[in-house]
Tab-separated table of N, CA, C and O and ligand atoms in Angstrom:
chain	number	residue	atom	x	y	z
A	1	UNK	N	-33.506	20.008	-6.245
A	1	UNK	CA	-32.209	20.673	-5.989
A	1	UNK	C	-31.055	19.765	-6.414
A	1	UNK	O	-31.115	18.536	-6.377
A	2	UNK	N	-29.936	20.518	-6.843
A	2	UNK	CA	-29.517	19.502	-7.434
A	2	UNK	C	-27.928	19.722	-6.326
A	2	UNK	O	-27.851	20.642	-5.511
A	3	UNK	N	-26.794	18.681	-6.539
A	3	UNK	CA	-25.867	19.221	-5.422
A	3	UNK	C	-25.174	20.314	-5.960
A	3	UNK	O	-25.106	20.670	-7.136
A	4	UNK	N	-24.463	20.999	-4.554
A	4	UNK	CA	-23.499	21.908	-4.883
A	4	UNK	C	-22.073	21.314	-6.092
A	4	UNK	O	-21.946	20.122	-5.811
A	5	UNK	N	-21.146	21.631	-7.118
A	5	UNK	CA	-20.385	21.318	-7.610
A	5	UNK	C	-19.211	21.889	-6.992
A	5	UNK	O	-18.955	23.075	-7.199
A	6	UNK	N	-18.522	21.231	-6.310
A	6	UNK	CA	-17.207	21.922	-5.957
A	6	UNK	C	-16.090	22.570	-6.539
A	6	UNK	O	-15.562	21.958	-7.467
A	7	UNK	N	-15.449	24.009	-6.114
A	7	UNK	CA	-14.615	24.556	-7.380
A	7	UNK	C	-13.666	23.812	-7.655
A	7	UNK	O	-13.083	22.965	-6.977
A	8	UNK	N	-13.466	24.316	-9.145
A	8	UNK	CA	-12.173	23.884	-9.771
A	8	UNK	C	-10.920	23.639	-8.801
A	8	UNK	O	-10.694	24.510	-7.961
A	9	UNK	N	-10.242	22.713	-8.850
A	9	UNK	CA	-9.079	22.714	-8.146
A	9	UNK	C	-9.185	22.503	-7.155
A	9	UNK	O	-8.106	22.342	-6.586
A	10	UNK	N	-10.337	22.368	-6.343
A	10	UNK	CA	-10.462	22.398	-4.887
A	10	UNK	C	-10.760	20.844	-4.256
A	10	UNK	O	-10.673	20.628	-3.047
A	11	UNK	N	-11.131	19.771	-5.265
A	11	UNK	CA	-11.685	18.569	-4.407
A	11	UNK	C	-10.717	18.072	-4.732
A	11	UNK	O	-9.844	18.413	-5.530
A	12	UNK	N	-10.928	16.664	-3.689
A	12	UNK	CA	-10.237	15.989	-4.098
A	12	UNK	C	-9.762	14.959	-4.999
A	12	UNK	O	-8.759	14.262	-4.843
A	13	UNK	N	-10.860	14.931	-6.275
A	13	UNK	CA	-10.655	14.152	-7.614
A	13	UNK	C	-10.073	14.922	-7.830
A	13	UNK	O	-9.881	14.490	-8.967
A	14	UNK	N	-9.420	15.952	-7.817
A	14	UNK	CA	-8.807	16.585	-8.757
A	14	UNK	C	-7.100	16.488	-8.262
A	14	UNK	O	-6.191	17.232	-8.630
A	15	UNK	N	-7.032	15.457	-7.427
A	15	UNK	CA	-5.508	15.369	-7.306
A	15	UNK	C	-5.198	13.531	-7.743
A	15	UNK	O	-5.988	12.588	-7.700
A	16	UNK	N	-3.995	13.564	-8.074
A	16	UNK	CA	-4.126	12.348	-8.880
A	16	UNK	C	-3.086	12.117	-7.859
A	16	UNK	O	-2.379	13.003	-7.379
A	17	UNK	N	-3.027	10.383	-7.449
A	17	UNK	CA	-1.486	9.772	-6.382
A	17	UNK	C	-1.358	8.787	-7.757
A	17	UNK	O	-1.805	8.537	-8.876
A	18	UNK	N	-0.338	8.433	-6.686
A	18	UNK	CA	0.934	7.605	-7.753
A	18	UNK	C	0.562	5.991	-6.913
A	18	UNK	O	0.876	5.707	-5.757
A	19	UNK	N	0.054	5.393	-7.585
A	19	UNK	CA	-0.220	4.095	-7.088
A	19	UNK	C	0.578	2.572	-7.952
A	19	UNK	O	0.728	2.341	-9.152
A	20	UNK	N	0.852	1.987	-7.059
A	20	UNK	CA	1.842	0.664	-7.740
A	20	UNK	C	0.536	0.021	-8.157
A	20	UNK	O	-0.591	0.176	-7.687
A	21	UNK	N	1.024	-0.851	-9.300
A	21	UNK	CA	0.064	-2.001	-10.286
A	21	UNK	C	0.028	-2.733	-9.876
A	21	UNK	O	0.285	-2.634	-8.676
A	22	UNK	N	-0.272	-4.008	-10.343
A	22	UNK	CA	-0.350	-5.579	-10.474
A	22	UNK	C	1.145	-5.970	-10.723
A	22	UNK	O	1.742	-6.850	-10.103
A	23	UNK	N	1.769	-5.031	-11.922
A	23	UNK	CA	3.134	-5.743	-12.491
A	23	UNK	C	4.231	-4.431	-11.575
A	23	UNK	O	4.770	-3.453	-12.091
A	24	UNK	N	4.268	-4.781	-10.398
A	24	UNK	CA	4.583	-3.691	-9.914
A	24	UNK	C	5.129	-2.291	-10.191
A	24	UNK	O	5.804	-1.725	-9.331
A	25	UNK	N	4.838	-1.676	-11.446
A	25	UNK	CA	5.319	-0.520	-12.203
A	25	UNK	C	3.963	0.712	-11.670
A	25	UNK	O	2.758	0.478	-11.762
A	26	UNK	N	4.495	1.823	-11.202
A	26	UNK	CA	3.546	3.193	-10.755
A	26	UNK	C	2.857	3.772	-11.905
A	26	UNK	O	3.255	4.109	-13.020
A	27	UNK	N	1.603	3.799	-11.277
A	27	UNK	CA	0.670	4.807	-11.892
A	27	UNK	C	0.193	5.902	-11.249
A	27	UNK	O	0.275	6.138	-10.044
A	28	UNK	N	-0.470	6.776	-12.368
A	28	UNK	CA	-1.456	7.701	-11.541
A	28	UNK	C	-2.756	7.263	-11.524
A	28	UNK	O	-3.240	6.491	-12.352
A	29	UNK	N	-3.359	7.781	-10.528
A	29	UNK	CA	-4.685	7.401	-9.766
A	29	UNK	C	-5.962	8.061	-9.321
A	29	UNK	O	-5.841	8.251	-8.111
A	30	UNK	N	-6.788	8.370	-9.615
A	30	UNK	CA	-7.379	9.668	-8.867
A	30	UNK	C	-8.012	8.892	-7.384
A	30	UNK	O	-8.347	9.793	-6.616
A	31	UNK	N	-8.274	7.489	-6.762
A	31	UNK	CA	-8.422	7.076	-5.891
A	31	UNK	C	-6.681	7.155	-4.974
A	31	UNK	O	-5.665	7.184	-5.668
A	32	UNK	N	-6.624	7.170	-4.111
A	32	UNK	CA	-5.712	7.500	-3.229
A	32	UNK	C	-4.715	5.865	-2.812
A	32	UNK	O	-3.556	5.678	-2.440
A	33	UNK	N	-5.731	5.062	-3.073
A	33	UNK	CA	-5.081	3.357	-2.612
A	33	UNK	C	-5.882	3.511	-1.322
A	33	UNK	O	-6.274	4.512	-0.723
A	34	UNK	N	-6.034	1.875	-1.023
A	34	UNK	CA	-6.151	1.715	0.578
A	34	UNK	C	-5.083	0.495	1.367
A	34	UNK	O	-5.165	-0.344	2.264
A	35	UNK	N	-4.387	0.852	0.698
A	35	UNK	CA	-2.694	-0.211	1.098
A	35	UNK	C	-1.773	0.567	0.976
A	35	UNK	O	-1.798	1.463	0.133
A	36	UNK	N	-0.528	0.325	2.008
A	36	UNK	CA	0.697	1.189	1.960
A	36	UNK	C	1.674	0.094	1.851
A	36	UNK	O	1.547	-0.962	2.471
A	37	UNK	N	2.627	0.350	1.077
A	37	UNK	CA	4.208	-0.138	1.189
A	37	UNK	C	4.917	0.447	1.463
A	37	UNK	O	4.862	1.666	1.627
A	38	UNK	N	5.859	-0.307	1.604
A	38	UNK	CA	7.569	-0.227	1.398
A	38	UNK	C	8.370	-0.811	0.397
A	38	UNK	O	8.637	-2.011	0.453
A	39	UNK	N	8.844	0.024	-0.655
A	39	UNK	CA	9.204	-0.664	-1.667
A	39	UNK	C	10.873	-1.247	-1.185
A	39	UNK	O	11.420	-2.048	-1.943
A	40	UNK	N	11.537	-0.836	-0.027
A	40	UNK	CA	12.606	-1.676	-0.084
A	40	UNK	C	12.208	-3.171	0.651
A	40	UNK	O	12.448	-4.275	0.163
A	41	UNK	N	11.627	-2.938	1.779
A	41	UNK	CA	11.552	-4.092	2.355
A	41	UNK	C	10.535	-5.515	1.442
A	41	UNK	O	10.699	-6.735	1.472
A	42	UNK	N	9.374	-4.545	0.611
A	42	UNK	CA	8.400	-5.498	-0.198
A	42	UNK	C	7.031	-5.640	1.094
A	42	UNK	O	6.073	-6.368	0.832
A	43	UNK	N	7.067	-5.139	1.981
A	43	UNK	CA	6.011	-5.125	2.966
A	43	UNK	C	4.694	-4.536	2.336
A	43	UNK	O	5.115	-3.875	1.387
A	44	UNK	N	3.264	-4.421	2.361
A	44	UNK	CA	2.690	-3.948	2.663
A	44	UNK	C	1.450	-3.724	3.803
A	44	UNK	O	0.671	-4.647	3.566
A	45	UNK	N	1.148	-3.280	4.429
A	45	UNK	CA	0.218	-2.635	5.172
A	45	UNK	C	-0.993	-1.595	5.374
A	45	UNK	O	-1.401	-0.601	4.773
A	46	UNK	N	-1.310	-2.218	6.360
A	46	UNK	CA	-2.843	-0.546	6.434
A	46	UNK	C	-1.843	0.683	6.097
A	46	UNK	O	-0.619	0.795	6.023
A	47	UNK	N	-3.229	1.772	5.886
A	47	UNK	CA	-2.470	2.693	5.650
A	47	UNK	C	-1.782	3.541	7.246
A	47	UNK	O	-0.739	4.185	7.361
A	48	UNK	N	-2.829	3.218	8.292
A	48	UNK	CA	-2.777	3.575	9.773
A	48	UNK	C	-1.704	2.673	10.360
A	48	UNK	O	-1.665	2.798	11.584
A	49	UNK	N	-0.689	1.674	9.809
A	49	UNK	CA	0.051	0.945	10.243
A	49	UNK	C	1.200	1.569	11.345
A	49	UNK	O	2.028	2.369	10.911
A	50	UNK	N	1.216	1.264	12.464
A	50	UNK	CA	1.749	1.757	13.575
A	50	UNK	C	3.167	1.724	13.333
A	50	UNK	O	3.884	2.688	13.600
A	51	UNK	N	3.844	0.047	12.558
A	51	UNK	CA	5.189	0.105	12.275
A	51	UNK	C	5.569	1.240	11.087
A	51	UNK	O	6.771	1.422	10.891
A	52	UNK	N	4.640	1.984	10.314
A	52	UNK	CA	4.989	2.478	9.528
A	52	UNK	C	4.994	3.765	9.577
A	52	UNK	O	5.712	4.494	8.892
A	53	UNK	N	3.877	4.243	10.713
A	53	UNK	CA	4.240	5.329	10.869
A	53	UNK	C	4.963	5.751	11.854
A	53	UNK	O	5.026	6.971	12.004
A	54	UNK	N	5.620	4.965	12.687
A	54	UNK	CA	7.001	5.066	13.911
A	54	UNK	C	7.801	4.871	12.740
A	54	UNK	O	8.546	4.013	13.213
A	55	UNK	N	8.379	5.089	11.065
A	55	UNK	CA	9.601	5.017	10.315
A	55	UNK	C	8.745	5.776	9.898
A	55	UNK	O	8.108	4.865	9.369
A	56	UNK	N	8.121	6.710	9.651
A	56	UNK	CA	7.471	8.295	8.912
A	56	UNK	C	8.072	8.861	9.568
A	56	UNK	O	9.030	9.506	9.143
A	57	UNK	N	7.656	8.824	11.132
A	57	UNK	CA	7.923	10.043	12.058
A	57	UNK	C	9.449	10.209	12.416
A	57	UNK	O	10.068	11.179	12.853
A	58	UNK	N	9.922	8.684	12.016
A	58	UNK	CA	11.517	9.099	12.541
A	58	UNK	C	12.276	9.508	11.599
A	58	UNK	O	13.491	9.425	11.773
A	59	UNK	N	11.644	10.169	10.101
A	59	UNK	CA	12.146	10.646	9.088
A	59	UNK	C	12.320	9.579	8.254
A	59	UNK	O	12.604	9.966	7.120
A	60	UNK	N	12.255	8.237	8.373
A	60	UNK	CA	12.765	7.346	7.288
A	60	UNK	C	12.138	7.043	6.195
A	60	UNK	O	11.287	7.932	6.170
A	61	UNK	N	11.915	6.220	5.006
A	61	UNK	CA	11.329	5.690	4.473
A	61	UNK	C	10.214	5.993	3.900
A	61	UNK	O	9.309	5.315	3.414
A	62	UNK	N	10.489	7.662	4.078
A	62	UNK	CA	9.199	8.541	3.097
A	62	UNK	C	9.455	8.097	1.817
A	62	UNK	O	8.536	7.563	1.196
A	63	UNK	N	10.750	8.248	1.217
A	63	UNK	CA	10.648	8.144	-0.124
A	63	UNK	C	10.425	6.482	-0.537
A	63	UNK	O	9.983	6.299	-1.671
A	64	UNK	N	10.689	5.309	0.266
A	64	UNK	CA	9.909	4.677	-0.022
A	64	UNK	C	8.489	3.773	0.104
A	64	UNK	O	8.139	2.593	0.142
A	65	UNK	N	7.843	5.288	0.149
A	65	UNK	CA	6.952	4.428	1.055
A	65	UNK	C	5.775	4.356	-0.953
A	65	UNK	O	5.797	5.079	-1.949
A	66	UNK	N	5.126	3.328	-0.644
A	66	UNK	CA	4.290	3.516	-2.120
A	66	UNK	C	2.998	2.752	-1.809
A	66	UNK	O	3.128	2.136	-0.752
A	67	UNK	N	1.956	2.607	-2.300
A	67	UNK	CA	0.489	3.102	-2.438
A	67	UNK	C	-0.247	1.855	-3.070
A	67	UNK	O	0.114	1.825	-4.246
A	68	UNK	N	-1.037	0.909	-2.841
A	68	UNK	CA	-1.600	0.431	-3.951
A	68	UNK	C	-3.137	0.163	-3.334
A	68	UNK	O	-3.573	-0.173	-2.233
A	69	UNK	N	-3.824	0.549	-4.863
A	69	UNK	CA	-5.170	0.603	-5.115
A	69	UNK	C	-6.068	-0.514	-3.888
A	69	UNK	O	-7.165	-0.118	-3.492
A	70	UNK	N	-5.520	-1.868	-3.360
A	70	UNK	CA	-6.250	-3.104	-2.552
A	70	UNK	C	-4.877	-3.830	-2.674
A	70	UNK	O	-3.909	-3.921	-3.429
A	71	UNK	N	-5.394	-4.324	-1.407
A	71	UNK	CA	-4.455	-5.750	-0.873
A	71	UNK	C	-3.980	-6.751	-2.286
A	71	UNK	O	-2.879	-7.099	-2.712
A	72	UNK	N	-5.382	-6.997	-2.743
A	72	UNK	CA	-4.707	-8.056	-3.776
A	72	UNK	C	-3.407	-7.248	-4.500
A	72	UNK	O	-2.245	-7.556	-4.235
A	73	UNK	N	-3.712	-6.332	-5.309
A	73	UNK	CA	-2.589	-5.826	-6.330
A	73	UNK	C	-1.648	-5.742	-5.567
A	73	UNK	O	-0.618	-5.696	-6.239
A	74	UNK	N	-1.421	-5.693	-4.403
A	74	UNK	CA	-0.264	-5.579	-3.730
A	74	UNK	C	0.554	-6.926	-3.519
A	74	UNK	O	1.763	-7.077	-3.699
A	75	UNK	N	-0.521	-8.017	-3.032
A	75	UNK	CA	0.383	-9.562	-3.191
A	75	UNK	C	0.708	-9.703	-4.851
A	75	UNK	O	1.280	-10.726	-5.226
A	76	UNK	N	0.399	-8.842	-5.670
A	76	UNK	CA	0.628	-9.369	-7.090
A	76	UNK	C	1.676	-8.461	-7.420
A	76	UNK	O	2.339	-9.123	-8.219
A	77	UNK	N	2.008	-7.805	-7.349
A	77	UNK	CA	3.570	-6.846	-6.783
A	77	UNK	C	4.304	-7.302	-6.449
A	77	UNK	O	5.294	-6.714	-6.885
A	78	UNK	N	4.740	-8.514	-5.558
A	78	UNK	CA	4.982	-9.163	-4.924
A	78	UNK	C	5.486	-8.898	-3.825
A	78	UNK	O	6.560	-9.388	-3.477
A	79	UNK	N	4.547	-7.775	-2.823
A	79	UNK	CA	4.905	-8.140	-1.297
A	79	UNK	C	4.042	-8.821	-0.845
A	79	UNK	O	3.076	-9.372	-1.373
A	80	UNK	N	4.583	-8.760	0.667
A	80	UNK	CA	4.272	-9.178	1.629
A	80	UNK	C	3.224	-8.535	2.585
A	80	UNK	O	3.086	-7.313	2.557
A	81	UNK	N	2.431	-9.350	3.485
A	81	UNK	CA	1.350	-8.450	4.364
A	81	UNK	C	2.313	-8.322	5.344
A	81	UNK	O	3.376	-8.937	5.262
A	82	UNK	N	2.024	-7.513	6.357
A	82	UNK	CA	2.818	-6.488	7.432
A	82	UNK	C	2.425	-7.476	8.904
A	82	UNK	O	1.302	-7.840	9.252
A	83	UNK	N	3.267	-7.650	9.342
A	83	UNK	CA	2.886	-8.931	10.784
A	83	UNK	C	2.826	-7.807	11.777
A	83	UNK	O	2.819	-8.298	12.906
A	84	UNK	N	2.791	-6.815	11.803
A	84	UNK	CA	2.641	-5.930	12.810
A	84	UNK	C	0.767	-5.552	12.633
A	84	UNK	O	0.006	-5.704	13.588
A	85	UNK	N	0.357	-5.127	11.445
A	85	UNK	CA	-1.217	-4.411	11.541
A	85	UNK	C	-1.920	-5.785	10.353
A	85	UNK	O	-3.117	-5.752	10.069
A	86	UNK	N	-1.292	-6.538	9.962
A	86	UNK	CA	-2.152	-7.757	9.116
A	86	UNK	C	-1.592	-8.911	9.748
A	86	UNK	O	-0.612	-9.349	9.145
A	87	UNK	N	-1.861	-9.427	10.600
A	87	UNK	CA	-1.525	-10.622	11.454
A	87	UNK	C	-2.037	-11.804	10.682
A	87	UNK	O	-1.453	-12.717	10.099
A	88	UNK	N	-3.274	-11.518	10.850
A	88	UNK	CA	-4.092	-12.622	9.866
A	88	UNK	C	-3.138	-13.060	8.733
A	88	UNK	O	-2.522	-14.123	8.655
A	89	UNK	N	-3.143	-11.972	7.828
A	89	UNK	CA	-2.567	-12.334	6.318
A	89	UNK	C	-1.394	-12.754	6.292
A	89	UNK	O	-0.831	-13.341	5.368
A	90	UNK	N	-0.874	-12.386	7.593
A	90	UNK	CA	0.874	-12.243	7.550
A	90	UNK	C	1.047	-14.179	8.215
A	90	UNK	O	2.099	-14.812	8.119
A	91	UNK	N	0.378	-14.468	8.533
A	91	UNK	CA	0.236	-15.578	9.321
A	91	UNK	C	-0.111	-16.275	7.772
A	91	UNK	O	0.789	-16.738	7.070
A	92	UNK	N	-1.316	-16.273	7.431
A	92	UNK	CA	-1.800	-17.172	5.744
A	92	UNK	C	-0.058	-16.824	4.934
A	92	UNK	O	0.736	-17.747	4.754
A	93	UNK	N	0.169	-15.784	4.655
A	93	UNK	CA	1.444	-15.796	3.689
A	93	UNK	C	2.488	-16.731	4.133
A	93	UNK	O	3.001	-17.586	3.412
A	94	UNK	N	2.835	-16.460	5.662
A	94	UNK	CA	3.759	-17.330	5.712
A	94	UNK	C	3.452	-19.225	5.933
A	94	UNK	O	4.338	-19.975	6.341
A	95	UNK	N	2.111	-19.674	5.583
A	95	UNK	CA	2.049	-20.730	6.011
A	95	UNK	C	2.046	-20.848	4.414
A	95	UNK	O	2.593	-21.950	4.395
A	96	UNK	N	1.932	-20.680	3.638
A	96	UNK	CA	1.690	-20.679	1.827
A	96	UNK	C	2.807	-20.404	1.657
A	96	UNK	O	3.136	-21.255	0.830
A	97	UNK	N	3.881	-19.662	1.891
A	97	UNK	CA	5.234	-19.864	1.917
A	97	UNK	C	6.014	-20.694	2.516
A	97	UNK	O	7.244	-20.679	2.457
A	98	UNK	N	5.395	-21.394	3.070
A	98	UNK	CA	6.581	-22.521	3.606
A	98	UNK	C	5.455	-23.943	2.871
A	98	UNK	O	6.007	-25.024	2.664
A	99	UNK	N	4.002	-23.796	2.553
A	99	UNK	CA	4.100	-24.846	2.056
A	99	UNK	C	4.679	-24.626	0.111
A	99	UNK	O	4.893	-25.704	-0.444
A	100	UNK	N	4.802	-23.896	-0.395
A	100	UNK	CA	5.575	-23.533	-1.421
A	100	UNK	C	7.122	-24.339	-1.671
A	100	UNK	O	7.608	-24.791	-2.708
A	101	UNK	N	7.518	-24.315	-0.623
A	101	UNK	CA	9.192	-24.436	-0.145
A	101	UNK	C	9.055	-26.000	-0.633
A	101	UNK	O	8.032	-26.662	-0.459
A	102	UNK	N	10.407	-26.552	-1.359
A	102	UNK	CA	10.583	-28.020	-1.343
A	102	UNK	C	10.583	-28.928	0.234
A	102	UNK	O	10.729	-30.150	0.242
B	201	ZN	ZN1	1.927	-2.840	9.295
C-alpha cells in the first residue's frame, strides 16, 4: 500500500513563509523556521516565547515579527537570543559580548 497523497493545495508544503537568511535579507521557504524575531529590537526567540506573544496579543509587533530557518542563521543576522525563553544563550551572548568589548 502505498500512502495516501494529499490534495492539491491542501498540505502544508504547499505554503511557502518568508524566512530571514544568514545575510539577513528574506526568503521564501517551504519549512516554516523554528526561531522567531523581532526585526526592530534584533531579538530572537522560541517560537512559543511568552515575551513575544504578550506583544502579539497586545496588537504590537506583528509586522515585525520575522522567522528564521535555526538559531544559528539567526546569530548570523545579527541578533540576539531572547533572556526571557533562551536564558542559556542569552547568558553565553552576553558573556562573548563583553569579552569582545576593549
Ligand atoms: Zn523570548
Amino acid at each position: 500500500m502505498t500512502a495516501p497523497v494529499p490534495p492539491p493545495g491542501d498540505g502544508p508544503e504547499r505554503r511557502l513563509h518568508t524566512l530571514v537568511g544568514r545575510d539577513g535579507l528574506p526568503y521564501r521557504s517551504l519549512s516554516s523556521g523554528t526561531v522567531g524575531g523581532h526585526r526592530r529590537t534584533r531579538v530572537y526567540g522560541r517560537l512559543d516565547c511568552p515575551s513575544a506573544l504578550r506583544a502579539i496579543a497586545g496588537g504590537h509587533c506583528v509586522t515585525h515579527r520575522v522567522f528564521f530557518a535555526d538559531e544559528a542563521t539567526a546569530v548570523e543576522a545579527g541578533y540576539r537570543p531572547c533572556a526571557v525563553c533562551l536564558p542559556t544563550e542569552y547568558a553565553r551572548w552576553k558573556a562573548a559580548r563583553r569579552a569582545a568589548r576593549p
